[in-house]
Short mmCIF file of C-alpha atoms and ligand atoms in Angstrom, two decimals:
data_model
loop_
_atom_site.label_atom_id
_atom_site.label_comp_id
_atom_site.label_asym_id
_atom_site.label_seq_id
_atom_site.Cartn_x
_atom_site.Cartn_y
_atom_site.Cartn_z
CA MET A 39 16.83 -9.07 -3.77
CA ASP A 40 14.66 -11.86 -4.83
CA ASP A 41 11.44 -12.84 -3.06
CA LEU A 42 10.19 -14.85 -0.17
CA LYS A 43 8.71 -17.98 0.83
CA ALA A 44 5.18 -17.87 2.27
CA ASN A 45 3.97 -21.42 2.68
CA GLY A 46 1.91 -23.18 5.08
CA GLN A 47 3.06 -26.65 6.01
CA GLY A 48 3.86 -27.43 9.48
CA ARG A 49 2.81 -26.41 12.83
CA ARG A 50 4.02 -23.39 14.60
CA ARG A 51 6.50 -22.31 11.82
CA PHE A 52 7.15 -19.08 10.57
CA LEU A 53 6.36 -19.29 6.74
CA GLY A 54 7.19 -15.90 5.34
CA GLY A 55 9.92 -13.38 5.31
CA LEU A 56 12.66 -12.16 2.97
CA ALA A 57 14.43 -15.18 1.33
CA GLY A 58 17.57 -15.10 -0.79
CA SER A 59 16.22 -17.14 -3.79
CA VAL A 60 12.84 -17.61 -5.41
CA GLY A 61 13.99 -21.18 -5.93
CA LEU A 62 13.43 -21.97 -2.22
CA ALA A 63 11.42 -25.32 -2.04
CA GLY A 64 7.76 -24.60 -1.14
CA VAL A 65 7.39 -21.24 -2.48
CA PRO A 66 4.14 -21.03 -3.91
CA GLY A 67 4.46 -17.38 -5.45
CA LEU A 68 1.26 -16.91 -7.24
CA ALA A 69 2.45 -13.50 -8.20
CA ALA A 70 2.63 -12.96 -11.90
CA ALA A 71 5.83 -13.53 -13.84
CA ALA A 72 7.66 -15.47 -11.30
CA THR A 73 7.44 -18.27 -13.68
CA PRO A 74 10.59 -18.74 -15.53
CA GLY A 75 10.18 -18.45 -19.32
CA THR A 76 7.80 -15.21 -19.04
CA VAL A 77 10.71 -12.85 -18.98
CA THR A 78 11.47 -10.90 -22.05
CA LYS A 79 14.88 -10.02 -22.47
CA PRO A 80 15.52 -6.59 -24.00
CA GLY A 81 15.77 -6.69 -27.90
CA ARG A 82 17.95 -3.80 -28.20
CA ASP A 83 19.79 -1.11 -26.29
CA ALA A 84 17.64 2.06 -27.23
CA TYR A 85 14.11 2.78 -26.83
CA ASP A 86 11.61 5.49 -26.82
CA VAL A 87 10.97 5.27 -23.37
CA ILE A 88 12.43 3.21 -20.27
CA VAL A 89 10.25 2.58 -17.36
CA ILE A 90 11.73 1.82 -14.11
CA GLY A 91 9.88 -0.50 -11.75
CA ALA A 92 7.16 -2.99 -12.66
CA GLY A 93 4.54 -2.30 -9.92
CA PHE A 94 1.27 -1.31 -11.01
CA ALA A 95 2.42 2.28 -11.96
CA GLY A 96 5.02 1.03 -13.99
CA LEU A 97 2.87 -1.65 -15.70
CA ALA A 98 0.12 1.03 -16.52
CA ALA A 99 2.59 3.38 -18.03
CA SER A 100 4.30 0.83 -19.98
CA ARG A 101 1.04 -0.53 -21.33
CA ASP A 102 -0.17 2.81 -22.42
CA LEU A 103 2.72 3.88 -24.06
CA ALA A 104 3.78 0.72 -25.79
CA LYS A 105 0.18 0.42 -27.12
CA SER A 106 0.26 3.86 -28.67
CA GLY A 107 3.26 2.65 -30.89
CA LEU A 108 6.31 3.66 -29.01
CA SER A 109 9.01 1.23 -28.01
CA VAL A 110 9.18 0.50 -24.34
CA LEU A 111 11.77 -1.13 -22.05
CA LEU A 112 10.35 -1.95 -18.43
CA LEU A 113 13.17 -2.70 -16.02
CA GLU A 114 12.49 -4.31 -12.66
CA ALA A 115 14.79 -4.93 -9.70
CA ARG A 116 12.96 -7.95 -8.41
CA ASN A 117 12.42 -11.24 -10.04
CA ARG A 118 8.61 -10.72 -10.39
CA ILE A 119 6.40 -8.07 -11.46
CA GLY A 120 3.53 -6.55 -9.06
CA GLY A 121 5.87 -4.39 -6.62
CA ARG A 122 4.23 -3.93 -3.31
CA THR A 123 1.30 -6.32 -4.12
CA PHE A 124 2.31 -10.09 -3.86
CA THR A 125 -0.36 -12.90 -4.19
CA SER A 126 1.05 -15.97 -2.54
CA ALA A 127 -0.76 -18.97 -0.64
CA TYR A 128 -1.30 -20.37 2.71
CA GLN A 129 -2.15 -24.06 2.87
CA GLY A 130 -3.17 -23.96 -0.52
CA LYS A 131 -5.49 -20.96 -0.14
CA LYS A 132 -4.53 -17.46 -1.62
CA ILE A 133 -3.26 -14.68 0.54
CA GLU A 134 -2.18 -11.17 -0.37
CA LEU A 135 1.23 -10.50 1.34
CA GLY A 136 0.91 -6.69 0.03
CA GLY A 137 -1.86 -4.54 -1.37
CA THR A 138 -5.12 -6.53 -1.15
CA TRP A 139 -8.43 -4.54 -0.98
CA ILE A 140 -9.97 -2.57 -3.79
CA HIS A 141 -13.32 -1.10 -4.34
CA TRP A 142 -15.62 0.01 -7.29
CA SER A 143 -15.49 3.58 -6.10
CA GLN A 144 -11.71 3.33 -7.16
CA PRO A 145 -11.86 4.27 -10.50
CA HIS A 146 -8.57 3.12 -12.13
CA VAL A 147 -8.37 -0.24 -10.42
CA TRP A 148 -12.17 -0.78 -11.40
CA ASN A 149 -11.51 -0.14 -14.72
CA GLU A 150 -8.85 -2.75 -15.10
CA ILE A 151 -11.17 -5.30 -13.35
CA THR A 152 -13.65 -4.62 -15.75
CA ARG A 153 -11.31 -4.63 -18.68
CA TYR A 154 -9.77 -8.08 -17.69
CA GLY A 155 -12.82 -9.64 -16.68
CA LEU A 156 -11.70 -10.14 -13.00
CA ASN A 157 -14.14 -10.83 -9.81
CA ILE A 158 -14.30 -9.79 -6.47
CA GLU A 159 -14.97 -11.59 -3.25
CA GLU A 160 -15.34 -10.31 0.36
CA SER A 161 -12.97 -10.52 3.55
CA PRO A 162 -15.43 -11.87 6.31
CA GLY A 163 -13.89 -10.12 9.18
CA ALA A 164 -14.09 -6.64 7.55
CA ALA A 165 -17.55 -6.73 8.46
CA ALA A 166 -17.09 -8.37 12.02
CA GLU A 167 -19.82 -9.36 14.39
CA THR A 168 -17.76 -9.27 17.57
CA VAL A 169 -14.75 -7.33 18.42
CA SER A 170 -12.20 -7.24 21.29
CA TRP A 171 -10.53 -4.06 22.16
CA ILE A 172 -8.10 -2.71 24.82
CA THR A 173 -8.71 0.40 26.72
CA ALA A 174 -6.97 1.78 29.69
CA GLY A 175 -4.83 -1.58 29.57
CA LYS A 176 -7.96 -3.45 30.03
CA LEU A 177 -9.40 -6.05 27.42
CA LYS A 178 -13.01 -5.87 26.48
CA HIS A 179 -15.27 -7.87 24.37
CA GLY A 180 -18.51 -7.11 22.79
CA LYS A 181 -20.87 -6.98 19.73
CA ALA A 182 -19.28 -4.96 16.92
CA GLU A 183 -22.28 -2.60 16.24
CA PRO A 184 -22.11 -0.45 19.20
CA VAL A 185 -18.44 -0.24 19.18
CA TRP A 186 -18.20 0.80 15.50
CA GLU A 187 -20.94 3.61 16.34
CA LYS A 188 -18.39 5.04 18.61
CA ILE A 189 -15.56 4.83 16.28
CA ALA A 190 -17.71 6.41 13.51
CA LYS A 191 -18.57 9.39 15.79
CA ALA A 192 -15.14 9.70 16.90
CA MET A 193 -13.72 9.65 13.45
CA GLU A 194 -16.41 12.16 12.37
CA ARG A 195 -15.15 14.53 15.25
CA PHE A 196 -11.57 13.90 14.47
CA CYS A 197 -12.21 15.07 10.95
CA ASN A 198 -14.57 17.76 11.27
CA VAL A 199 -12.11 20.62 11.08
CA ASP A 200 -14.38 23.05 9.39
CA GLY A 201 -17.96 22.47 10.74
CA GLN A 202 -18.82 20.78 7.58
CA GLY A 203 -17.27 17.28 8.34
CA GLY A 204 -13.97 18.22 6.46
CA ARG A 205 -16.10 19.09 3.04
CA ALA A 206 -14.97 22.70 2.97
CA VAL A 207 -11.17 21.73 3.18
CA LEU A 208 -10.91 18.77 1.27
CA PRO A 209 -14.04 18.93 -1.18
CA LEU A 210 -12.66 17.24 -4.16
CA ALA A 211 -10.80 13.90 -3.22
CA HIS A 212 -8.95 13.41 -6.39
CA ASP A 213 -7.69 17.02 -6.33
CA PRO A 214 -6.51 17.24 -2.57
CA LEU A 215 -4.81 20.66 -3.13
CA PHE A 216 -8.02 22.26 -4.59
CA ARG A 217 -8.11 24.23 -1.37
CA LYS A 218 -4.73 24.13 -0.64
CA ASP A 219 -4.49 27.16 1.64
CA ALA A 220 -7.25 26.08 3.94
CA LEU A 221 -5.61 22.73 4.17
CA ALA A 222 -2.07 23.91 4.74
CA ARG A 223 -3.11 24.80 8.48
CA TRP A 224 -4.08 21.28 9.08
CA ASP A 225 -1.12 19.66 7.34
CA ALA A 226 1.13 21.28 9.78
CA LEU A 227 -0.38 18.87 12.45
CA SER A 228 0.30 15.05 13.19
CA LEU A 229 -2.41 12.62 13.72
CA GLN A 230 -1.11 12.64 17.47
CA ASP A 231 -1.51 16.40 17.63
CA ARG A 232 -4.94 16.21 16.54
CA LEU A 233 -5.99 13.53 18.96
CA ASP A 234 -4.37 15.18 21.85
CA SER A 235 -6.27 18.48 20.93
CA LEU A 236 -9.86 16.70 21.14
CA HIS A 237 -9.99 15.84 24.82
CA LEU A 238 -11.71 12.43 23.93
CA THR A 239 -12.64 10.10 26.65
CA ARG A 240 -9.97 7.54 27.33
CA GLU A 241 -12.19 4.65 25.94
CA VAL A 242 -12.75 6.61 22.66
CA ARG A 243 -9.25 7.54 22.17
CA ASP A 244 -8.42 4.03 22.56
CA LEU A 245 -10.78 3.03 19.77
CA LEU A 246 -9.89 5.64 17.64
CA SER A 247 -6.04 5.34 17.82
CA PRO A 248 -5.91 1.67 16.23
CA GLN A 249 -7.93 2.91 13.39
CA LEU A 250 -5.43 5.93 12.79
CA GLY A 251 -2.28 3.63 13.52
CA ILE A 252 -3.23 1.23 10.79
CA ASN A 253 -3.91 4.00 8.31
CA CYS A 254 -0.56 5.61 8.60
CA HIS A 255 1.18 2.24 9.56
CA ASN A 256 3.36 4.15 12.03
CA GLU A 257 3.20 6.09 15.34
CA LEU A 258 0.70 8.76 15.26
CA GLY A 259 3.35 11.34 15.96
CA GLN A 260 5.17 10.76 12.65
CA ALA A 261 1.96 10.93 10.53
CA GLY A 262 0.31 14.05 8.97
CA PHE A 263 -3.37 14.73 9.73
CA ALA A 264 -3.98 15.96 6.28
CA ASP A 265 -3.78 12.49 4.83
CA MET A 266 -6.53 11.48 7.24
CA LEU A 267 -8.57 14.20 5.74
CA ARG A 268 -8.14 12.95 2.44
CA TRP A 269 -8.84 9.52 3.10
CA TRP A 270 -12.13 10.90 4.86
CA SER A 271 -12.82 12.85 1.58
CA LEU A 272 -12.10 9.62 -0.55
CA GLY A 273 -14.43 7.59 1.79
CA ASP A 274 -17.46 9.84 1.33
CA PHE A 275 -16.78 11.50 4.76
CA ASP A 276 -18.22 8.35 6.42
CA MET A 277 -16.56 5.60 8.45
CA GLY A 278 -18.47 2.67 7.41
CA ARG A 279 -17.94 3.68 3.58
CA MET A 280 -14.49 4.43 4.12
CA PHE A 281 -13.79 1.02 5.79
CA ASP A 282 -15.59 -0.61 3.09
CA LYS A 283 -13.17 0.89 0.51
CA LEU A 284 -10.20 0.32 2.59
CA GLY A 285 -10.64 -3.30 3.59
CA ARG A 286 -13.45 -5.32 2.56
CA TYR A 287 -13.40 -6.37 -1.05
CA LYS A 288 -10.52 -8.00 -2.81
CA ILE A 289 -9.97 -9.65 -6.40
CA ARG A 290 -10.81 -13.05 -6.33
CA GLU A 291 -8.12 -14.04 -8.70
CA GLY A 292 -5.43 -12.18 -6.96
CA MET A 293 -3.65 -9.16 -7.48
CA GLY A 294 -0.83 -11.38 -9.04
CA GLU A 295 -3.59 -12.08 -11.80
CA LEU A 296 -4.44 -8.57 -12.52
CA ALA A 297 -0.66 -7.55 -12.83
CA ALA A 298 -0.22 -10.83 -15.20
CA ARG A 299 -3.00 -9.69 -17.34
CA MET A 300 -1.64 -6.27 -17.65
CA ARG A 301 1.84 -7.63 -18.58
CA ALA A 302 0.28 -9.82 -21.19
CA ASP A 303 -1.46 -6.84 -22.73
CA CYS A 304 1.86 -4.90 -23.04
CA PRO A 305 3.86 -5.20 -26.11
CA CYS A 306 7.01 -4.09 -24.58
CA ASP A 307 10.31 -5.53 -23.46
CA VAL A 308 10.55 -6.38 -19.80
CA ALA A 309 13.91 -7.26 -17.86
CA LEU A 310 13.23 -8.81 -14.45
CA SER A 311 16.20 -8.95 -11.55
CA GLU A 312 17.74 -5.63 -13.09
CA PRO A 313 17.96 -3.07 -10.37
CA VAL A 314 18.65 0.40 -12.00
CA ALA A 315 21.88 1.99 -10.53
CA SER A 316 21.74 5.39 -12.43
CA VAL A 317 20.02 7.64 -14.96
CA THR A 318 21.93 10.29 -16.79
CA ARG A 319 20.53 12.79 -19.13
CA PHE A 320 22.74 13.61 -22.41
CA GLU A 321 21.62 16.06 -25.12
CA ASP A 322 19.75 13.30 -27.12
CA GLY A 323 18.21 11.35 -24.37
CA HIS A 324 18.92 9.28 -21.30
CA ARG A 325 21.29 6.62 -20.37
CA VAL A 326 19.97 3.96 -17.92
CA VAL A 327 22.66 1.90 -16.28
CA THR A 328 21.75 -1.13 -14.06
CA ILE A 329 23.70 -2.71 -11.24
CA LYS A 330 24.82 -5.44 -13.21
CA GLY A 331 26.25 -3.01 -15.74
CA ALA A 332 23.81 -3.36 -18.64
CA VAL A 333 23.28 0.22 -20.53
CA TYR A 334 20.11 1.35 -22.09
CA ARG A 335 19.30 4.46 -23.94
CA ALA A 336 15.78 6.18 -24.13
CA SER A 337 14.15 9.60 -25.06
CA ALA A 338 12.25 9.67 -21.80
CA VAL A 339 12.32 7.94 -18.53
CA VAL A 340 9.41 7.07 -16.22
CA MET A 341 10.58 6.57 -12.62
CA ALA A 342 8.06 4.28 -11.26
CA VAL A 343 9.97 3.37 -8.03
CA PRO A 344 8.50 3.72 -4.30
CA LEU A 345 9.24 7.08 -2.81
CA ASN A 346 11.30 5.58 0.17
CA VAL A 347 13.88 3.96 -2.41
CA LEU A 348 13.97 6.86 -4.80
CA GLN A 349 17.10 8.29 -3.47
CA THR A 350 18.88 4.99 -4.24
CA ILE A 351 19.15 5.60 -7.87
CA THR A 352 21.88 8.33 -8.97
CA MET A 353 20.38 10.94 -10.97
CA THR A 354 22.43 13.15 -13.15
CA PRO A 355 21.56 15.90 -13.30
CA ALA A 356 20.27 15.57 -9.74
CA LEU A 357 16.52 15.72 -9.21
CA SER A 358 15.21 19.16 -7.80
CA THR A 359 15.73 19.94 -4.09
CA GLY A 360 12.10 19.64 -3.55
CA LYS A 361 12.15 16.00 -4.96
CA GLN A 362 15.22 15.14 -2.89
CA THR A 363 13.70 16.52 0.37
CA MET A 364 10.56 14.17 -0.12
CA ALA A 365 12.81 11.24 -0.96
CA ASN A 366 15.01 11.76 1.98
CA GLU A 367 12.07 12.24 4.33
CA GLY A 368 9.95 9.17 2.97
CA HIS A 369 6.52 8.28 3.71
CA THR A 370 5.46 6.68 7.38
CA GLY A 371 4.08 3.43 5.93
CA ARG A 372 6.53 1.08 7.49
CA GLY A 373 4.60 -1.27 9.81
CA THR A 374 3.82 -4.82 9.66
CA LYS A 375 1.21 -6.95 7.84
CA CYS A 376 1.09 -10.72 8.63
CA TYR A 377 -1.28 -13.76 8.62
CA ILE A 378 -1.76 -15.70 11.97
CA HIS A 379 -3.25 -19.05 11.76
CA ILE A 380 -5.06 -19.89 15.21
CA LYS A 381 -6.61 -23.28 16.46
CA GLN A 382 -9.50 -21.53 17.81
CA LYS A 383 -12.84 -20.61 15.49
CA VAL A 384 -13.52 -16.97 16.41
CA GLY A 385 -16.08 -16.30 13.79
CA ASN A 386 -16.34 -12.94 12.12
CA TRP A 387 -13.99 -11.09 14.64
CA MET A 388 -11.95 -7.99 14.81
CA GLY A 389 -9.46 -6.98 17.47
CA MET A 390 -8.24 -3.57 18.09
CA ALA A 391 -5.52 -2.07 20.33
CA PRO A 392 -3.86 1.45 20.86
CA TYR A 393 -0.14 1.98 20.29
CA PRO A 394 2.46 0.57 21.45
CA SER A 395 0.65 -2.36 21.03
CA PRO A 396 2.52 -4.56 18.44
CA ILE A 397 -0.99 -5.67 17.06
CA THR A 398 -3.11 -2.71 16.16
CA LEU A 399 -5.80 -4.24 14.06
CA THR A 400 -6.68 -7.77 13.24
CA TRP A 401 -9.48 -9.47 11.71
CA THR A 402 -10.89 -12.83 10.25
CA GLU A 403 -9.78 -13.31 6.91
CA GLN A 404 -10.52 -16.96 6.39
CA GLN A 405 -12.82 -19.14 8.47
CA ARG A 406 -11.16 -22.63 8.30
CA ASP A 407 -11.89 -26.31 9.14
CA ASP A 408 -9.00 -26.06 11.54
CA GLY A 409 -9.37 -22.66 13.08
CA THR A 410 -9.26 -19.25 11.67
CA LEU A 411 -6.61 -17.27 9.69
CA LEU A 412 -6.31 -13.62 11.02
CA VAL A 413 -4.83 -10.73 9.07
CA CYS A 414 -2.84 -8.57 11.37
CA PHE A 415 -1.42 -5.11 11.08
CA GLY A 416 0.99 -3.26 13.60
CA PRO A 417 3.33 -0.46 13.93
CA PRO A 418 7.16 -0.81 12.78
CA GLY A 419 9.50 -2.41 15.09
CA LEU A 420 7.16 -3.85 17.71
CA LEU A 421 6.44 -7.33 16.18
CA ASP A 422 8.98 -9.90 14.70
CA ILE A 423 6.88 -12.01 12.61
CA THR A 424 9.59 -14.48 12.24
CA ASP A 425 9.27 -15.07 16.11
CA GLU A 426 6.11 -17.15 16.32
CA ASP A 427 6.27 -17.05 20.29
CA ALA A 428 6.34 -13.33 20.13
CA VAL A 429 3.45 -13.16 17.70
CA GLN A 430 1.45 -15.46 19.99
CA ALA A 431 2.13 -13.36 22.99
CA ALA A 432 1.03 -10.28 20.98
CA LEU A 433 -2.22 -11.94 19.90
CA ARG A 434 -3.08 -13.10 23.45
CA THR A 435 -3.47 -9.61 24.58
CA LEU A 436 -6.48 -9.46 22.35
CA LEU A 437 -7.40 -13.20 22.47
CA PRO A 438 -5.89 -14.67 25.60
CA LYS A 439 -6.40 -18.32 24.58
CA ALA A 440 -5.24 -17.93 20.93
CA GLU A 441 -2.91 -20.88 20.04
CA VAL A 442 -0.90 -20.03 17.07
CA LEU A 443 -0.42 -22.73 14.50
CA GLY A 444 1.48 -20.69 11.57
CA VAL A 445 2.44 -17.21 10.94
CA SER A 446 2.93 -15.93 7.31
CA GLY A 447 4.00 -12.71 6.13
CA TYR A 448 6.44 -10.32 4.15
CA GLN A 449 8.89 -7.86 5.75
CA TRP A 450 8.17 -4.92 3.26
CA ASP A 451 10.24 -2.61 5.56
CA VAL A 452 13.46 -4.22 5.16
CA ASP A 453 13.05 -5.18 1.48
CA PRO A 454 15.56 -2.54 -0.40
CA TYR A 455 12.95 -2.18 -3.17
CA SER A 456 10.26 -1.04 -1.15
CA ARG A 457 11.65 0.23 2.21
CA GLY A 458 8.16 0.34 3.58
CA THR A 459 4.32 -0.47 2.86
CA TRP A 460 1.78 1.95 1.67
CA CYS A 461 2.27 5.70 1.43
CA TRP A 462 1.10 7.99 4.12
CA TYR A 463 2.59 11.62 4.05
CA ARG A 464 4.37 13.21 7.32
CA PRO A 465 3.14 16.69 8.44
CA GLY A 466 3.65 19.17 5.75
CA GLN A 467 4.44 16.89 2.87
CA LEU A 468 0.72 17.00 1.23
CA THR A 469 0.95 20.78 0.74
CA GLY A 470 4.46 21.20 0.79
CA GLY A 471 6.07 18.33 -1.54
CA LEU A 472 3.46 16.78 -3.56
CA GLN A 473 3.25 19.17 -6.32
CA GLU A 474 6.95 19.20 -6.90
CA LEU A 475 7.32 15.49 -6.63
CA ARG A 476 4.90 15.03 -9.45
CA ARG A 477 6.71 17.49 -11.77
CA ALA A 478 8.74 16.03 -14.68
CA GLU A 479 12.12 17.23 -15.33
CA HIS A 480 13.67 17.17 -18.72
CA GLY A 481 12.39 13.94 -19.83
CA VAL A 482 12.36 12.25 -16.54
CA PHE A 483 8.63 11.55 -15.75
CA MET A 484 7.60 10.56 -11.96
CA ALA A 485 5.08 7.77 -11.37
CA GLY A 486 3.93 5.68 -8.54
CA SER A 487 1.24 5.22 -5.92
CA ASP A 488 3.16 7.43 -3.57
CA LEU A 489 2.63 10.71 -5.66
CA ALA A 490 -0.63 10.12 -6.97
CA GLU A 491 -3.45 12.71 -6.55
CA GLY A 492 -6.45 10.47 -5.83
CA TRP A 493 -6.03 7.22 -4.11
CA ARG A 494 -2.32 7.79 -3.03
CA GLY A 495 -0.94 4.77 -1.17
CA PHE A 496 -3.37 2.47 -3.13
CA VAL A 497 -3.19 0.25 -6.19
CA ASP A 498 -5.66 2.70 -7.71
CA GLY A 499 -3.17 5.53 -7.24
CA ALA A 500 -0.67 3.56 -8.76
CA LEU A 501 -2.58 3.11 -11.92
CA GLU A 502 -3.74 6.54 -12.05
CA SER A 503 0.02 7.92 -11.80
CA GLY A 504 1.10 5.28 -14.48
CA ILE A 505 -1.66 6.27 -16.89
CA THR A 506 -0.82 10.06 -16.04
CA ALA A 507 2.87 9.60 -16.88
CA ALA A 508 2.25 7.69 -20.15
CA ARG A 509 -0.13 10.59 -21.32
CA ASP A 510 2.64 13.19 -20.33
CA VAL A 511 5.41 11.29 -21.91
CA ARG A 512 3.43 10.90 -25.36
CA ALA A 513 3.01 14.68 -25.26
CA TYR A 514 6.38 15.23 -24.53
CA LEU A 515 7.91 12.93 -27.32
CA LYS A 516 5.41 14.55 -29.84
CA GLY A 517 6.27 18.08 -28.87
C1 FAD B 765 1.55 -4.67 3.26
C2 FAD B 765 0.65 -3.70 2.17
C3 FAD B 765 -0.72 -3.80 2.10
C4 FAD B 765 -1.29 -2.99 1.20
N1 FAD B 765 -2.56 -2.88 1.24
C5 FAD B 765 -3.22 -2.13 0.26
C6 FAD B 765 -4.62 -2.49 0.02
O1 FAD B 765 -5.26 -3.38 0.73
N2 FAD B 765 -5.25 -1.82 -1.11
C7 FAD B 765 -4.34 -1.09 -2.00
O2 FAD B 765 -5.08 -0.58 -3.03
N3 FAD B 765 -3.14 -0.78 -1.69
C8 FAD B 765 -2.60 -1.47 -0.56
N4 FAD B 765 -1.12 -1.26 -0.52
C9 FAD B 765 -0.40 -0.22 -1.09
C10 FAD B 765 -0.34 -0.61 -2.80
O3 FAD B 765 0.10 -2.07 -2.74
C11 FAD B 765 0.82 0.06 -3.27
O4 FAD B 765 0.51 1.56 -3.11
C12 FAD B 765 0.90 -0.19 -4.75
O5 FAD B 765 0.96 -1.16 -5.12
C13 FAD B 765 2.24 0.66 -5.21
O6 FAD B 765 2.35 0.48 -6.50
P1 FAD B 765 3.63 1.27 -7.44
O7 FAD B 765 3.37 0.78 -8.66
O8 FAD B 765 3.45 2.61 -7.12
O9 FAD B 765 4.93 0.95 -6.41
P2 FAD B 765 5.39 -0.59 -6.27
O10 FAD B 765 4.47 -1.62 -6.47
O11 FAD B 765 6.17 -0.53 -4.97
O12 FAD B 765 6.35 -0.86 -7.53
C14 FAD B 765 7.63 -0.26 -7.81
C15 FAD B 765 8.64 -1.15 -8.30
O13 FAD B 765 9.96 -0.62 -8.57
C16 FAD B 765 10.93 -1.56 -8.47
N5 FAD B 765 12.23 -0.80 -8.06
C17 FAD B 765 12.38 -0.43 -6.82
N6 FAD B 765 13.64 -0.11 -7.10
C18 FAD B 765 14.14 -0.37 -8.43
C19 FAD B 765 15.54 -0.08 -9.09
N7 FAD B 765 16.43 0.24 -8.44
N8 FAD B 765 15.39 -0.67 -10.43
C20 FAD B 765 14.09 -1.12 -10.84
N9 FAD B 765 13.19 -1.46 -10.20
C21 FAD B 765 13.08 -0.90 -8.87
C22 FAD B 765 10.31 -2.48 -7.18
O14 FAD B 765 10.73 -3.71 -7.07
C23 FAD B 765 8.90 -2.48 -7.61
O15 FAD B 765 8.45 -3.56 -8.29
C24 FAD B 765 -0.40 -2.27 0.43
C25 FAD B 765 0.75 -2.08 0.39
C26 FAD B 765 1.50 -3.15 1.12
C27 FAD B 765 3.04 -3.29 1.31
#
């Protein structure tokens, strides 16, 4: 499946989605390696290592392995690298259709930003001055500060499971299972269970629930509470600091540029538009077969595909039962992200609405001469981003006079190579499945943001897992 169009000409047109071909007119894919001519054809059929998936996990693994002198083939299903990040443009200005925000406290991504000399810039609405929110079915407007104070207090209460603000249960954010036994009790709960147990006022509940909804990108009943404790720990046990790390700063040159620089720094073969069908282990290594029928051999394989598509690759022998269970359950991240261009100038604004609103959280991403570009998030299945009237109707619940001029986005949940957005575990998965998911099996190494220890679900986690997989593969091949 090739990628999409995400353009911004014309009025009131949907400008994104899944398209059949990257050659469609007006596709300003700024994502790395969408340009013809940058694809390296495999030079042979046997390698030391084959890496499957050219998201940031696969790129980091390939680069580190190839730079240590091993022969590496990187096989990617799509016609571009970058995976669940995709830099595009809306009316000439960069937008990120997938992974966007990074922070200097995310060690692996910050290391890459430093290494390749990239810069950061701020999303204005992430530090909103005014907010609109829906509580008990009524729309309210106000200054952001007092509302944020309420949300911050509510989140503190939500995560205070131990009388120490969550610090006793998840003290080491990059080692989430450090106190596994203490965490397991909370891991049995969903976000909804925890919310229901707190007896919050209706307004506080209606303010907290959009924040939880965007985090798990699904209904709260599907999502594990333990992952909220993990984000809280990664966010220094503070709402403002956590939000800054999640949604405020992005790479000025775009995620696509980071991927392109990593690719350029990686002395390996890359084959794009080569979905892998199967991996089979033999006595002397592995055979990897693509859907087009190409066959490659390698001593070790790195699986750097999303958790939600892992079961689409036939493994012989089969992966362990624990891995299969995780793959079959999948993670909860399946909601929408889109950009909405409106005629009104709303300044640095944020809108919030509890489930089942189709737009859970939205904020100003660009203040423009001809209005405002909002970035919007919502749960799965409630907003058809290809239907501009539906988008306008949904937005009007928060901004009653909004006139939509254009919508742009990408449908990650129906893309067969992602089947979802960012990773958030279901109840029980963190303490029950993560360790097994990470375990290598006979020369097959697992990588990907969806199984990282630290910033799982983020670009930082993808890099962490790729670097770790490369280290483990080197040790395995030496051993
Ligand atoms: C809408 C959205 C918003 C996000 N926002 C943020 C954010 O603001 N900040 C942040 O840090 N993170 C964010 N994320 C999460 C982040 O983008 C991902 O966690 C990260 O990019 C995943 O990297 P990865 O390498 O693990 O997986 P992926 O990027 O998914 O890469 C896996 C690769 O495997 C390929 N593949 C799949 N099947 C096959 C096959 N059979 N054969 C060969 N290749 C295959 C895929 O095409 C893909 O290129 C967001 C994600 C989405 C979708």
